[in-house]
Coordinates of C-alpha atoms in Angstrom, one line a residue:
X30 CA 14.8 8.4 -10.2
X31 CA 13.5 8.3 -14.1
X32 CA 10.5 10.3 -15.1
X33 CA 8.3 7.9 -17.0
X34 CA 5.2 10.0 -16.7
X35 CA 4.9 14.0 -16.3
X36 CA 1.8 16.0 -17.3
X37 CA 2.0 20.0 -17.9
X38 CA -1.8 21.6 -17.4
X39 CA -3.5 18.5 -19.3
X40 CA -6.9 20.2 -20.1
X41 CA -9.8 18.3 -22.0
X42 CA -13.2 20.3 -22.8
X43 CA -16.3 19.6 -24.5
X44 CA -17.8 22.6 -26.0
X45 CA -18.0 24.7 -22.8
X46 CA -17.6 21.6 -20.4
X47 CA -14.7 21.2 -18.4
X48 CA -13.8 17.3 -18.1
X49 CA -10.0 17.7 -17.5
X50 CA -8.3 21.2 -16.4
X51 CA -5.0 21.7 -15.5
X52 CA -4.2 18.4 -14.4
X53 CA 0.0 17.9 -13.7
X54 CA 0.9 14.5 -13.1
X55 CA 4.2 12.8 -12.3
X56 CA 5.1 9.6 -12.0
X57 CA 8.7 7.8 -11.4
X58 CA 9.6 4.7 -12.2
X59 CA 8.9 2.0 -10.0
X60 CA 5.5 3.5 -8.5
X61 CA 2.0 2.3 -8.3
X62 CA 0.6 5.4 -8.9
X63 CA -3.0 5.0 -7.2
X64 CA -5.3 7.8 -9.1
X65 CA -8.3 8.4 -7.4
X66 CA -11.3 10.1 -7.9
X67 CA -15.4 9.7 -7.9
X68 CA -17.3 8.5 -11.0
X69 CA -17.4 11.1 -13.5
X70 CA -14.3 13.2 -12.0
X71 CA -12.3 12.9 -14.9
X72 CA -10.0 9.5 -14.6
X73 CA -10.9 7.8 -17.9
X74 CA -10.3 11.2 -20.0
X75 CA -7.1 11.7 -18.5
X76 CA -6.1 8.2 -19.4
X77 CA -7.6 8.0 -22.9
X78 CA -5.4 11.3 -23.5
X79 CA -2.1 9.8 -22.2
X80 CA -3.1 6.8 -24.5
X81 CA -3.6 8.9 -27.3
X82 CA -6.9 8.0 -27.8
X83 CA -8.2 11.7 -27.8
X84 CA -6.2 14.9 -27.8
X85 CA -6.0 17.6 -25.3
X86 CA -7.9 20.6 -25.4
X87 CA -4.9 22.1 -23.9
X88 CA -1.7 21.0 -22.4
X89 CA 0.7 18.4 -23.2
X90 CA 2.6 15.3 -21.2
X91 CA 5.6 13.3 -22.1
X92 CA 6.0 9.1 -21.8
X93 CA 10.0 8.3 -21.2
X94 CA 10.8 11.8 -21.5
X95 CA 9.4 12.0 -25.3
X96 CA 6.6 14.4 -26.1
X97 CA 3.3 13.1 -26.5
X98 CA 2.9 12.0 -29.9
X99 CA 6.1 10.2 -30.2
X100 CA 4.2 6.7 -31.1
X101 CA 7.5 4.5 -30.4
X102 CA 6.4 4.8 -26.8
X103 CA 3.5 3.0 -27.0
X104 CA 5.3 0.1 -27.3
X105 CA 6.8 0.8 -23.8
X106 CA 2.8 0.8 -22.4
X107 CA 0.0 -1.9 -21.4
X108 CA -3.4 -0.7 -21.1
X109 CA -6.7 -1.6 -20.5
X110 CA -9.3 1.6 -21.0
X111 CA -12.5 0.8 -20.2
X112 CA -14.2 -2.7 -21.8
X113 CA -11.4 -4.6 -23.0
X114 CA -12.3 -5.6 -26.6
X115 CA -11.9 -9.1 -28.1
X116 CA -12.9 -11.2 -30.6
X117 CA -16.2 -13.0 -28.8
X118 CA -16.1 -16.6 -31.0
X119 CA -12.3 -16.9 -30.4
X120 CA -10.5 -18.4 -27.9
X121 CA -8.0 -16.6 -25.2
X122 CA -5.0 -17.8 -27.0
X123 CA -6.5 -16.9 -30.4
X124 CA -7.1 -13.5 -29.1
X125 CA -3.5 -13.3 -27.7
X126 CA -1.7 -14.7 -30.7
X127 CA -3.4 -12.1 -32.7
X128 CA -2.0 -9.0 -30.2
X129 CA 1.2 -10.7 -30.3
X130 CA 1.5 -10.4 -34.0
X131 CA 0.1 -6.9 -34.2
X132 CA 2.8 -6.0 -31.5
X133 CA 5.3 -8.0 -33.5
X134 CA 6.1 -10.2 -30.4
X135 CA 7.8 -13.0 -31.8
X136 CA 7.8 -15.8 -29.2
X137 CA 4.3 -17.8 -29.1
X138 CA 5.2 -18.8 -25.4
X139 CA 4.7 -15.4 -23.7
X140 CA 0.9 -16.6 -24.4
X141 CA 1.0 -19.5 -22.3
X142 CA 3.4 -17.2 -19.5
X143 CA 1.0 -14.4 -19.2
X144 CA -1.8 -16.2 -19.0
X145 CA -0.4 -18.2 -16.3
X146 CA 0.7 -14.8 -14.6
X147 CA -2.9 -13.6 -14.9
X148 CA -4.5 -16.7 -13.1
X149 CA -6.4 -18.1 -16.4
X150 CA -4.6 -21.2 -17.2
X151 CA -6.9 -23.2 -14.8
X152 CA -9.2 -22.8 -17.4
X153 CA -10.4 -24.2 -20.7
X154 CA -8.3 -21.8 -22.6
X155 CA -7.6 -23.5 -25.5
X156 CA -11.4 -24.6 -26.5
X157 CA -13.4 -22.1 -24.3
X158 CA -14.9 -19.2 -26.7
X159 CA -14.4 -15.4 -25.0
X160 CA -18.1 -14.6 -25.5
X161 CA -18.6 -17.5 -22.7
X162 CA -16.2 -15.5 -20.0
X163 CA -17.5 -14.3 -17.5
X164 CA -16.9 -9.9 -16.7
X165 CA -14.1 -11.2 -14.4
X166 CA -12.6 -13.5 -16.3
X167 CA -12.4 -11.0 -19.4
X168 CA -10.7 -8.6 -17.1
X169 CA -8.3 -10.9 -16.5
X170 CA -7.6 -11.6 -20.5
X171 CA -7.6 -7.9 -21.0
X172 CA -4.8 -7.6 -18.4
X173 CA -2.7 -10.8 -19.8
X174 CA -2.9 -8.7 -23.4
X175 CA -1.8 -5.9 -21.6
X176 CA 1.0 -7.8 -20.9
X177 CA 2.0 -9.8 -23.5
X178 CA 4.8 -7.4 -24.7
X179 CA 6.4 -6.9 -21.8
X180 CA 5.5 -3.0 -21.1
X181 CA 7.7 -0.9 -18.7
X182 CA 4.4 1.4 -17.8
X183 CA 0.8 -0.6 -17.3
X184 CA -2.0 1.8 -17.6
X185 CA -4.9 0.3 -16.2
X186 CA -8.6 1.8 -15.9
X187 CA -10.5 0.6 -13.0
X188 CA -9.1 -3.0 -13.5
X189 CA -11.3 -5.0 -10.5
X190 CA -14.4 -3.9 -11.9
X191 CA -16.7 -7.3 -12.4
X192 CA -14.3 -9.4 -9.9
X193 CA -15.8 -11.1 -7.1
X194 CA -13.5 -10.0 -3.2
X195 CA -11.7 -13.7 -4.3
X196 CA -11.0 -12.4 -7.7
X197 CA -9.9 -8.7 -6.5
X198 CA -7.5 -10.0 -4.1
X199 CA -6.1 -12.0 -6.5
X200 CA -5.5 -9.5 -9.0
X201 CA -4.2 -6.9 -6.2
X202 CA -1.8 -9.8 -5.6
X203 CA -0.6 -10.2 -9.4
X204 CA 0.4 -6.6 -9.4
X205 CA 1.8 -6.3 -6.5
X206 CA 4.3 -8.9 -8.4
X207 CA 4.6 -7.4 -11.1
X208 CA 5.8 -4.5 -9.5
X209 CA 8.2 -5.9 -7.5
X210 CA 9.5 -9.0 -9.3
X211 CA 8.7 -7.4 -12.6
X212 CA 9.6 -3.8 -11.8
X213 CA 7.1 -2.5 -14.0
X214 CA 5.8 1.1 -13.2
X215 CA 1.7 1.3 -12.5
X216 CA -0.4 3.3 -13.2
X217 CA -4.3 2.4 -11.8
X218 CA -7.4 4.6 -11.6
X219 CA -10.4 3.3 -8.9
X220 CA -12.9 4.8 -7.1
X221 CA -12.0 2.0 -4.6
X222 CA -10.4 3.4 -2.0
X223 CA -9.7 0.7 -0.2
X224 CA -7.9 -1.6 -2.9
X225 CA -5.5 1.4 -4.1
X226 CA -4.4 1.8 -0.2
X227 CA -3.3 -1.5 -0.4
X228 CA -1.7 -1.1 -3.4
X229 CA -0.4 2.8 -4.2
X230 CA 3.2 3.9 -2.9
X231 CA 1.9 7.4 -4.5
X232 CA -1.6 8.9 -4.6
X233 CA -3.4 11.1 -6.8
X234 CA -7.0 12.4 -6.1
X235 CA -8.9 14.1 -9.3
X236 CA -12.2 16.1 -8.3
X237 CA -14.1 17.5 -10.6
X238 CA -12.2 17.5 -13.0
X239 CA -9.0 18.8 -11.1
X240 CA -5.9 17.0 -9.8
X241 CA -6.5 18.4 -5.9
X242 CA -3.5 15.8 -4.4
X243 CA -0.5 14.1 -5.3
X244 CA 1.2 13.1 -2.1
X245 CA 3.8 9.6 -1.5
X246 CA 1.4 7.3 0.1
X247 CA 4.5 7.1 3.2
X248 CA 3.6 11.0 3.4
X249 CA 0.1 10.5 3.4
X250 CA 0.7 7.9 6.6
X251 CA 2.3 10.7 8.3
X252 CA -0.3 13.1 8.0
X253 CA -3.2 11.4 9.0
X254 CA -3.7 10.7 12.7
X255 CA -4.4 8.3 15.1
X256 CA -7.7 9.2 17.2
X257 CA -9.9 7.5 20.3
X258 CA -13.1 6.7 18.5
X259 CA -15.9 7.4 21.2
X260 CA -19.5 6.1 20.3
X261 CA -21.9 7.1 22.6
X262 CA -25.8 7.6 23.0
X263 CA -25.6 11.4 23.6
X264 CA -22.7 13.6 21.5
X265 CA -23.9 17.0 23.0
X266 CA -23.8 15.8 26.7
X267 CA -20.0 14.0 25.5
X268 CA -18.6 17.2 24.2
X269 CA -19.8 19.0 27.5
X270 CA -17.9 16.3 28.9
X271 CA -14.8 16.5 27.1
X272 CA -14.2 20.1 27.2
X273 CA -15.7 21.0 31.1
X274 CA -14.0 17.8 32.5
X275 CA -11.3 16.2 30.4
X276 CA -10.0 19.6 29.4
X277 CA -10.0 17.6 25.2
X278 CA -10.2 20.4 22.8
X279 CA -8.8 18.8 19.9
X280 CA -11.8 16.5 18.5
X281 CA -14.6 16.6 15.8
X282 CA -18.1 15.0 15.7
X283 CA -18.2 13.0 12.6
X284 CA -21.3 11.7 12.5
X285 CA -24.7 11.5 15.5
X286 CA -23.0 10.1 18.4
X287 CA -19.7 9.1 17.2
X288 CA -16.9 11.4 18.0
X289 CA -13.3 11.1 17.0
X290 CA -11.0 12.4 19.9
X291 CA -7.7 13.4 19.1
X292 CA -5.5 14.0 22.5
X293 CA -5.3 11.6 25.3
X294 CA -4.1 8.5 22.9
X295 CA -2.9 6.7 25.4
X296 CA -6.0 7.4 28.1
X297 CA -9.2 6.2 26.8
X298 CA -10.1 4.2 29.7
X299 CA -10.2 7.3 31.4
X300 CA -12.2 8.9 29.2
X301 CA -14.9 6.2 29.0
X302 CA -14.7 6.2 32.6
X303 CA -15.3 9.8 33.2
X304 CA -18.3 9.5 30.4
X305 CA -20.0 6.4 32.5
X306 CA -19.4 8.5 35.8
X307 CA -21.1 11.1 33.9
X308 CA -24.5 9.5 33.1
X309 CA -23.3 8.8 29.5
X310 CA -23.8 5.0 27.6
X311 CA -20.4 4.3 26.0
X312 CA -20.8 1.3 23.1
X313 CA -18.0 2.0 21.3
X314 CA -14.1 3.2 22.9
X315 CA -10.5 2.2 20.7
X316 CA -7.6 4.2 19.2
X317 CA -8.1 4.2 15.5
X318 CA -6.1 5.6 12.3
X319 CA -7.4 8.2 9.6
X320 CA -8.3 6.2 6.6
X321 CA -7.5 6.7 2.6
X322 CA -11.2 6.9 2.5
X323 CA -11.7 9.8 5.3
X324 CA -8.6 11.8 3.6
X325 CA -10.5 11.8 0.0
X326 CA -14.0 12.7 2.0
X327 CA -11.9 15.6 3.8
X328 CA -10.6 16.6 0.5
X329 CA -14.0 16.7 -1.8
X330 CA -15.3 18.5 0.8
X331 CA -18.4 15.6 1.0
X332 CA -19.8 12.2 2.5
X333 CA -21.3 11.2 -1.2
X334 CA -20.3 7.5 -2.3
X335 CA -17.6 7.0 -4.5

């Protein structure tokens, strides 16, 4: 399958600040490369530099096979870094017709077409000025001039950011389609876990600056288990329990009181049986699956928010 992204020890400093180091990428064609990582762990710098927007400190990467700097690739890319930019007392279309002539697209309807793709059509777009958009809605024109061209690679930097749970789903939707129908390769950075597990057939997690994980998302299914989750009003007394009684040794206390047994899938009746006989309140007793989110946590080595 053809390489469209690959990354050799992509480093960015700052004076003595490490904001990228060592970070190998690599992405085939065809993926939705979910990249991952907490506020501040280096995503936007990592994109900005495949962009071309700053240079490396160190390392080096290569778009279509072609060393960075090759500036015909571009061409071959949609992105939206950060705020997307546009001119406020202009329309949509106005703004679009403008990118389309800078990127010497020469058909006027791809306008009309990617605005439709992007779910904006519904709106007053020929009239309505951008500075009256709302975050969402902005999001959505920075996407459709992403896509004007018609990019093999879309690079896109926390893209549901200002969209209400209507307006994410929507969007997850759109490039869901694009990938398939479109086949155009992904690339998307979020510190929402839960929207790139819907989304990513491959993962990468950035933490502090370092890429810690790349793994197929079909891999990552594998490796995560499924577990009884046990909620009870005494986790001391339960672990007693599950070691003296049940003979469970494979388990882990996650939090006060809620306990995540692995063995005995297929008996946790009997285990919330044996806790009741036992004197202990059971509120909580299913078979659950390790999520995206408790596989980053696991990773960072931490319970902050992301």
């Amino acid at each position: 399958m053809e390489t469209i992204l690959k990354t050799y020890n992509l480093t960015k400093r700052y004076g003595a600040i490490k904001v990228v180091e060592n970070v190998n990428m690599n992405i085939k064609k065809g993926e939705i490369y979910g990249f991952l990582g907490r506020n501040g762990a280096g995503k936007t710098t990592t994109l900005r530099m495949i962009m071309g927007l700053i240079s490396p400190t160190k390392g080096q990467y290569e778009l279509f096979g072609k060393n960075m700097g090759d500036r015909q690739v571009l061409g071959r890319i949609g992105a939206i870094i950060e705020t997307s930019g546009f001119y406020p007392n202009l329309t949509a279309m106005e703004n679009l017709d403008i990118h389309r002539r800078l990127m010497g697209v020469p058909n006027t309807e791809y306008i009309k077409e990617t605005l439709d793709v992007v779910g904006l059509t519904h709106f007053d777009i020929k009239k309505k000025k951008v500075k009256k958009y709302s975050l969402g809605m902005k999001q959505r024109l920075g996407l459709a001039r992403a896509l004007l061209h018609k990019p093999e690679l879309l690079i896109l930097d926390e893209p549901t950011n200002g969209l209400d749970p209507v307006g994410i789903k929507e969007m997850r939707e759109t490039l869901l389609e694009l990938n398939k129908k479109k086949e155009i390769t992904i690339l998307i950075s979020s510190h929402i876990l839960g929207e790139i597990q819907q989304l990513a057939t491959k993962i990468g997690i950035i933490h502090k600056g370092k890429l810690i994980e790349e793994i197929d998302y079909k891999n990552f299914q594998k490796k995560n288990r499924h577990y009884i989750n046990l909620k009870v009003n005494n986790d001391k007394k339960a672990v007693t329990i599950l070691e003296k009684f049940v003979n469970v040794k494979d388990y882990e206390v996650t939090e006060p009181n809620s306990i995540r047994i692995y063995d005995m899938l297929d008996k946790s009746n009997e285990v919330a049986k044996k806790m009741i006989s036992e004197g202990v309140e059971v509120y909580e007793v299913n078979v659950m699956k390790d999520t995206l989110e408790d596989y980053f946590v696991k990773l960072t080595a931490g319970g902050q928010d992301v």
